[in-house]
Coordinates of C-alpha atoms in Angstrom, one line a residue:
M16 CA -3.0 -53.5 7.5
N17 CA -4.9 -52.6 3.5
Q18 CA -7.3 -50.1 3.7
T19 CA -9.8 -49.0 1.2
P20 CA -9.1 -46.2 -1.4
A21 CA -10.8 -43.2 -1.2
I22 CA -11.3 -43.3 -4.6
R23 CA -9.4 -45.1 -8.0
L24 CA -9.1 -44.0 -11.5
A25 CA -7.9 -47.2 -13.8
G26 CA -8.0 -46.0 -17.4
L27 CA -9.9 -43.2 -17.6
R28 CA -11.0 -41.7 -20.8
K29 CA -13.2 -39.7 -21.7
S30 CA -13.9 -38.4 -25.8
F31 CA -15.4 -35.8 -26.8
G32 CA -16.0 -36.9 -29.9
S33 CA -12.6 -35.9 -32.7
L34 CA -11.0 -34.6 -28.7
T35 CA -10.1 -36.7 -25.9
A36 CA -10.4 -35.4 -22.6
V37 CA -9.5 -38.1 -20.2
D38 CA -6.5 -40.2 -21.3
G39 CA -5.4 -43.0 -19.7
V40 CA -5.6 -41.5 -16.1
D41 CA -5.0 -44.3 -13.4
L42 CA -4.7 -42.5 -10.4
T43 CA -4.9 -43.8 -6.6
I44 CA -5.5 -41.7 -3.8
R45 CA -5.7 -43.5 -0.4
P46 CA -8.1 -42.1 2.6
G47 CA -6.7 -38.5 4.7
E48 CA -4.9 -36.9 2.1
V49 CA -4.7 -33.7 0.4
V50 CA -3.8 -34.1 -3.5
A51 CA -4.2 -31.4 -6.1
L52 CA -4.8 -31.5 -8.7
L53 CA -2.3 -28.6 -11.6
G54 CA -2.1 -28.5 -15.3
P55 CA -3.3 -25.7 -18.6
N56 CA -6.5 -25.5 -19.2
G57 CA -7.9 -28.0 -21.3
A58 CA -5.8 -30.3 -19.1
G59 CA -8.8 -32.4 -17.9
K60 CA -8.5 -30.7 -14.3
S61 CA -12.0 -30.3 -14.3
T62 CA -13.4 -33.9 -16.6
T63 CA -11.7 -36.2 -14.4
I64 CA -13.3 -34.8 -10.8
D65 CA -17.1 -35.3 -12.8
L66 CA -15.5 -38.7 -13.9
A67 CA -14.5 -39.7 -10.8
L68 CA -18.1 -38.5 -8.8
G69 CA -20.1 -40.0 -11.5
L70 CA -21.9 -37.0 -13.5
A71 CA -20.1 -38.0 -16.7
R72 CA -19.3 -41.3 -18.6
P73 CA -16.3 -43.1 -18.4
T74 CA -15.4 -43.6 -22.7
S75 CA -14.0 -46.7 -21.3
G76 CA -11.5 -47.2 -17.7
T77 CA -13.0 -47.1 -14.1
A78 CA -14.0 -44.4 -11.2
E79 CA -14.6 -45.9 -7.7
L80 CA -15.2 -43.9 -4.4
F81 CA -14.8 -45.9 -1.0
G82 CA -14.3 -49.9 -3.3
A83 CA -17.6 -49.1 -5.4
E84 CA -19.9 -46.7 -7.7
P85 CA -19.0 -43.1 -7.6
I86 CA -23.4 -43.0 -6.8
R87 CA -23.0 -45.1 -3.5
A88 CA -20.2 -42.9 -1.3
I89 CA -22.9 -39.6 -2.4
R90 CA -25.8 -41.1 -1.2
E91 CA -24.2 -41.9 1.7
G92 CA -23.8 -38.5 2.2
R93 CA -19.8 -39.3 2.1
V94 CA -18.6 -36.6 -0.7
G95 CA -18.6 -33.7 -1.1
A96 CA -18.9 -30.9 -3.8
M97 CA -17.1 -27.8 -4.6
L98 CA -17.7 -27.3 -8.5
Q99 CA -16.9 -24.8 -10.9
G100 CA -20.8 -25.2 -12.6
G101 CA -22.5 -25.6 -9.1
A102 CA -24.7 -22.3 -9.1
L103 CA -27.0 -21.6 -5.4
L104 CA -30.3 -20.8 -6.1
P105 CA -30.3 -17.1 -6.3
T106 CA -34.2 -16.4 -4.3
L107 CA -32.6 -17.7 -0.8
T108 CA -30.0 -17.1 2.0
V109 CA -26.7 -18.8 2.8
A110 CA -28.5 -19.5 5.3
E111 CA -31.3 -21.7 3.7
C112 CA -29.4 -23.1 1.0
V113 CA -26.6 -24.7 3.8
A114 CA -30.3 -26.0 4.7
L115 CA -32.1 -27.2 2.5
V116 CA -28.6 -29.5 1.1
A117 CA -28.6 -30.2 5.0
S118 CA -31.5 -32.1 4.8
A119 CA -30.8 -34.6 1.8
H120 CA -28.6 -36.0 3.9
R121 CA -28.3 -38.7 6.7
H122 CA -26.2 -37.4 9.4
P123 CA -25.6 -33.4 8.3
L124 CA -23.6 -31.2 10.1
S125 CA -25.3 -27.9 11.9
V126 CA -26.6 -25.2 9.4
A127 CA -24.3 -23.3 11.7
E128 CA -21.8 -25.3 11.7
A129 CA -20.7 -25.8 8.4
L130 CA -21.4 -21.5 8.4
E131 CA -18.9 -20.9 10.7
R132 CA -16.3 -23.1 9.1
A133 CA -16.4 -22.1 6.0
R134 CA -16.4 -18.8 7.6
C135 CA -20.1 -17.5 6.5
T136 CA -21.3 -17.1 9.7
E137 CA -21.6 -13.8 9.1
I138 CA -23.8 -12.8 5.2
A139 CA -25.5 -15.9 6.6
K140 CA -28.5 -13.9 5.7
Q141 CA -27.8 -12.5 2.3
R142 CA -29.4 -13.2 -0.9
V143 CA -27.4 -15.5 -3.3
A144 CA -28.1 -13.2 -5.7
K145 CA -26.2 -10.0 -3.1
L146 CA -23.5 -12.2 -2.4
S147 CA -20.2 -10.8 -3.8
G148 CA -17.2 -13.8 -6.4
G149 CA -15.4 -14.7 -3.5
Q150 CA -18.4 -14.8 -0.7
M151 CA -19.8 -16.6 -3.3
Q152 CA -17.0 -19.5 -2.7
R153 CA -17.5 -20.1 0.5
A154 CA -21.0 -20.3 0.5
R155 CA -20.5 -23.1 -2.2
F156 CA -18.3 -24.2 0.1
A157 CA -20.5 -24.3 2.8
V158 CA -23.2 -26.7 1.1
A159 CA -20.0 -29.0 0.1
V160 CA -19.4 -29.4 3.7
V161 CA -22.2 -29.3 5.1
S162 CA -23.2 -33.0 4.9
D163 CA -19.8 -33.8 6.9
P164 CA -18.3 -35.6 3.8
D165 CA -15.2 -38.1 4.3
L166 CA -14.3 -36.8 0.4
L167 CA -14.2 -34.1 -0.5
F168 CA -13.5 -32.5 -4.1
L169 CA -13.5 -28.9 -4.8
D170 CA -12.6 -27.5 -8.6
E171 CA -10.9 -23.8 -8.1
P172 CA -11.8 -23.0 -5.3
T173 CA -10.4 -19.8 -4.7
A174 CA -11.3 -18.3 -8.5
A175 CA -12.9 -14.6 -7.6
M176 CA -11.2 -14.8 -4.7
D177 CA -9.0 -12.0 -3.3
V178 CA -5.6 -12.9 -1.7
E179 CA -7.8 -11.8 2.3
A180 CA -10.7 -14.9 1.0
R181 CA -7.3 -17.1 -0.3
R182 CA -5.4 -17.0 3.3
T183 CA -9.4 -17.7 5.1
F184 CA -10.8 -20.2 2.7
W185 CA -7.1 -21.9 3.4
Q186 CA -7.9 -22.2 7.6
S187 CA -10.9 -23.4 6.9
M188 CA -9.4 -26.0 5.0
R189 CA -7.3 -27.0 7.1
E190 CA -9.5 -27.6 9.7
F191 CA -11.3 -29.5 7.7
T192 CA -7.5 -31.5 6.4
E193 CA -7.4 -32.3 9.7
E194 CA -9.7 -34.3 11.6
G195 CA -7.9 -36.6 8.1
R196 CA -10.5 -36.4 5.5
T197 CA -9.5 -37.3 1.7
V198 CA -9.4 -33.7 -0.2
V199 CA -9.0 -33.6 -3.4
F200 CA -8.7 -29.9 -5.3
A201 CA -8.0 -28.5 -8.8
T202 CA -6.0 -24.8 -9.0
H203 CA -4.7 -22.2 -11.0
Y204 CA -2.6 -20.8 -8.6
L205 CA 0.9 -23.1 -8.5
D206 CA 1.6 -21.8 -4.5
E207 CA -2.2 -22.9 -3.7
A208 CA -0.7 -26.4 -4.3
D209 CA 2.8 -25.7 -3.6
T210 CA 1.7 -24.9 0.3
Y211 CA -1.4 -27.0 1.3
A212 CA -1.0 -30.8 -1.1
D213 CA 0.5 -33.5 0.6
R214 CA 0.7 -34.5 -3.1
I215 CA 0.6 -32.9 -6.3
V216 CA -1.4 -34.9 -10.0
M217 CA -0.2 -33.0 -13.0
L218 CA -2.5 -33.1 -16.1
A219 CA -1.4 -31.5 -19.3
R220 CA -3.9 -33.3 -22.4
G221 CA -5.6 -35.6 -20.7
R222 CA -2.1 -37.3 -18.9
V223 CA -0.9 -37.3 -14.9
V224 CA 2.3 -37.0 -16.2
A225 CA 4.1 -36.1 -12.7
D226 CA 2.8 -37.4 -9.2
G227 CA 4.5 -36.6 -6.0
T228 CA 4.9 -34.6 -3.7
P229 CA 5.7 -30.9 -3.5
A230 CA 9.4 -31.6 -3.6
E231 CA 9.2 -34.5 -6.0
V232 CA 7.4 -32.6 -8.1
K233 CA 9.6 -29.8 -8.2
A234 CA 13.0 -31.7 -7.6
V235 CA 12.0 -32.7 -12.5
V236 CA 13.7 -29.1 -13.4
S237 CA 17.1 -30.1 -12.4
G238 CA 19.1 -27.7 -11.0
R239 CA 19.8 -25.2 -8.8
R240 CA 18.8 -21.5 -9.2
I241 CA 21.8 -18.4 -8.3
R242 CA 20.9 -15.1 -7.9
A243 CA 23.5 -12.3 -7.0
T244 CA 24.0 -9.0 -7.0
A245 CA 26.9 -8.5 -10.0
G246 CA 28.9 -4.9 -8.9
F247 CA 31.3 -5.3 -11.9
A248 CA 30.0 -3.8 -15.8
W249 CA 27.8 -6.5 -17.3
S250 CA 29.1 -7.0 -21.5
P251 CA 29.0 -10.3 -23.9
A252 CA 32.7 -11.5 -23.1
V253 CA 31.4 -11.5 -19.0
E254 CA 28.0 -13.5 -20.4
S255 CA 30.3 -15.8 -21.6
A256 CA 32.9 -16.4 -18.8
L257 CA 30.4 -17.1 -16.2
A258 CA 28.9 -19.0 -18.9
A259 CA 32.0 -21.7 -18.5
L260 CA 31.4 -21.7 -15.2
P261 CA 31.7 -24.8 -14.3
G262 CA 27.2 -26.5 -13.7
V263 CA 26.9 -23.7 -15.7
R264 CA 22.8 -23.7 -17.6
S265 CA 22.4 -20.4 -18.1
V266 CA 22.9 -16.6 -17.0
E267 CA 20.9 -14.2 -16.9
H268 CA 21.7 -10.5 -16.2
R269 CA 19.6 -7.4 -15.8
A270 CA 19.6 -4.3 -13.9
G271 CA 23.0 -5.5 -11.9
Q272 CA 20.7 -8.3 -11.1
L273 CA 22.7 -12.0 -12.0
A274 CA 20.8 -15.6 -12.6
L275 CA 22.7 -17.8 -13.2
V276 CA 21.6 -21.8 -13.1
S277 CA 23.3 -24.9 -12.6
D278 CA 23.0 -28.7 -12.2
D279 CA 26.0 -28.2 -9.6
S280 CA 25.7 -24.7 -8.2
D281 CA 28.6 -25.6 -5.1
S282 CA 30.9 -25.4 -8.8
T283 CA 29.6 -22.8 -9.9
L284 CA 29.2 -21.3 -6.5
R285 CA 32.8 -21.9 -5.6
A286 CA 34.0 -19.7 -8.9
L287 CA 32.0 -17.7 -9.1
L288 CA 33.1 -16.3 -5.5
A289 CA 37.0 -16.5 -7.2
G290 CA 36.4 -15.1 -9.9
Y291 CA 34.3 -12.5 -9.5
D292 CA 34.4 -10.5 -5.6
D293 CA 32.1 -7.6 -6.5
I294 CA 29.4 -9.8 -6.0
H295 CA 27.5 -9.9 -3.0
D296 CA 23.8 -10.1 -2.0
I297 CA 23.7 -14.3 -2.7
E298 CA 20.4 -16.5 -2.7
V299 CA 20.6 -20.3 -3.9
T300 CA 17.5 -21.4 -4.0
A301 CA 15.8 -25.0 -5.8
H302 CA 13.0 -24.7 -9.0
T303 CA 9.3 -23.7 -7.9
M304 CA 6.2 -25.0 -8.7
D305 CA 5.5 -22.2 -12.2
E306 CA 9.4 -23.7 -13.1
A307 CA 8.4 -27.6 -12.3
F308 CA 5.8 -26.6 -14.0
L309 CA 5.9 -25.1 -17.1
A310 CA 8.7 -27.8 -18.2
L311 CA 6.7 -30.5 -17.1
T312 CA 3.3 -29.6 -19.5
E313 CA 5.4 -27.6 -22.4
A314 CA 7.4 -31.9 -22.3
H315 CA 4.7 -33.1 -22.7
E316 CA 3.2 -30.6 -25.3
T317 CA 6.2 -31.6 -27.9
E318 CA 5.4 -34.6 -27.8
G319 CA 1.8 -34.5 -28.5
A320 CA 2.9 -32.5 -31.2
T321 CA 6.0 -34.9 -32.5
R322 CA 3.1 -37.9 -32.4

């Protein structure tokens, strides 16, 4: 069955004078997907969201939400957004801000339900000017979901939140996405993308450099990492011997802890155990999202610098 994409970006470009913030982005997001936008500062994440929402006019290319211009979906209350530049009226209470936005939509959630979804019930009567950074983010989330949207954009949603507040936020987000909503969130927290996204779109210099599941994105960094506690004395000769083991690409040693990156972890591990019987506490892991992020963005930065 054909299903109209929640988001379709085609050949999207945005330039500010000589600076190209978004450079030919093609992206289709299906209803029900939870997609993380990753990339270093200046990668084009926020500008891409602004273009998708119709808040900025593209230099070229098109943006559609549910098969039409963004303004149509927004007017119908199908889209919610929590943007970095969004502000709430400081003299109003949290509940009053949510009620004000609810009044502009045809079929909103009740104010109480929106507050509950955002875990804002206990701060409903606090004035916006008195909110902490984390509380402000939760209040902005309540405002974003009160229209009961099918599609939600979140730009750095957990900025200014501590660890516990971030956990609480994502618990509420899980409840929202379990109902089949589409969510696109930009984040600097790689663990959030790895844990909560069905799909990761990685940007660098305004271009998409990776697009896939978290496992697929991490797989672009080949090999595995072998960590172990080494009981032997370290020396240049030992380092050279370890570097010569089958599959080994790099060797690190610090405070008795050994780390090998290998393209063939099984062969490396067999040779390691055969040659060093005082190795223990062995751990073999896939590469992390941080390593994939650095490898992809650094490769693109190098490519851009050589053009």
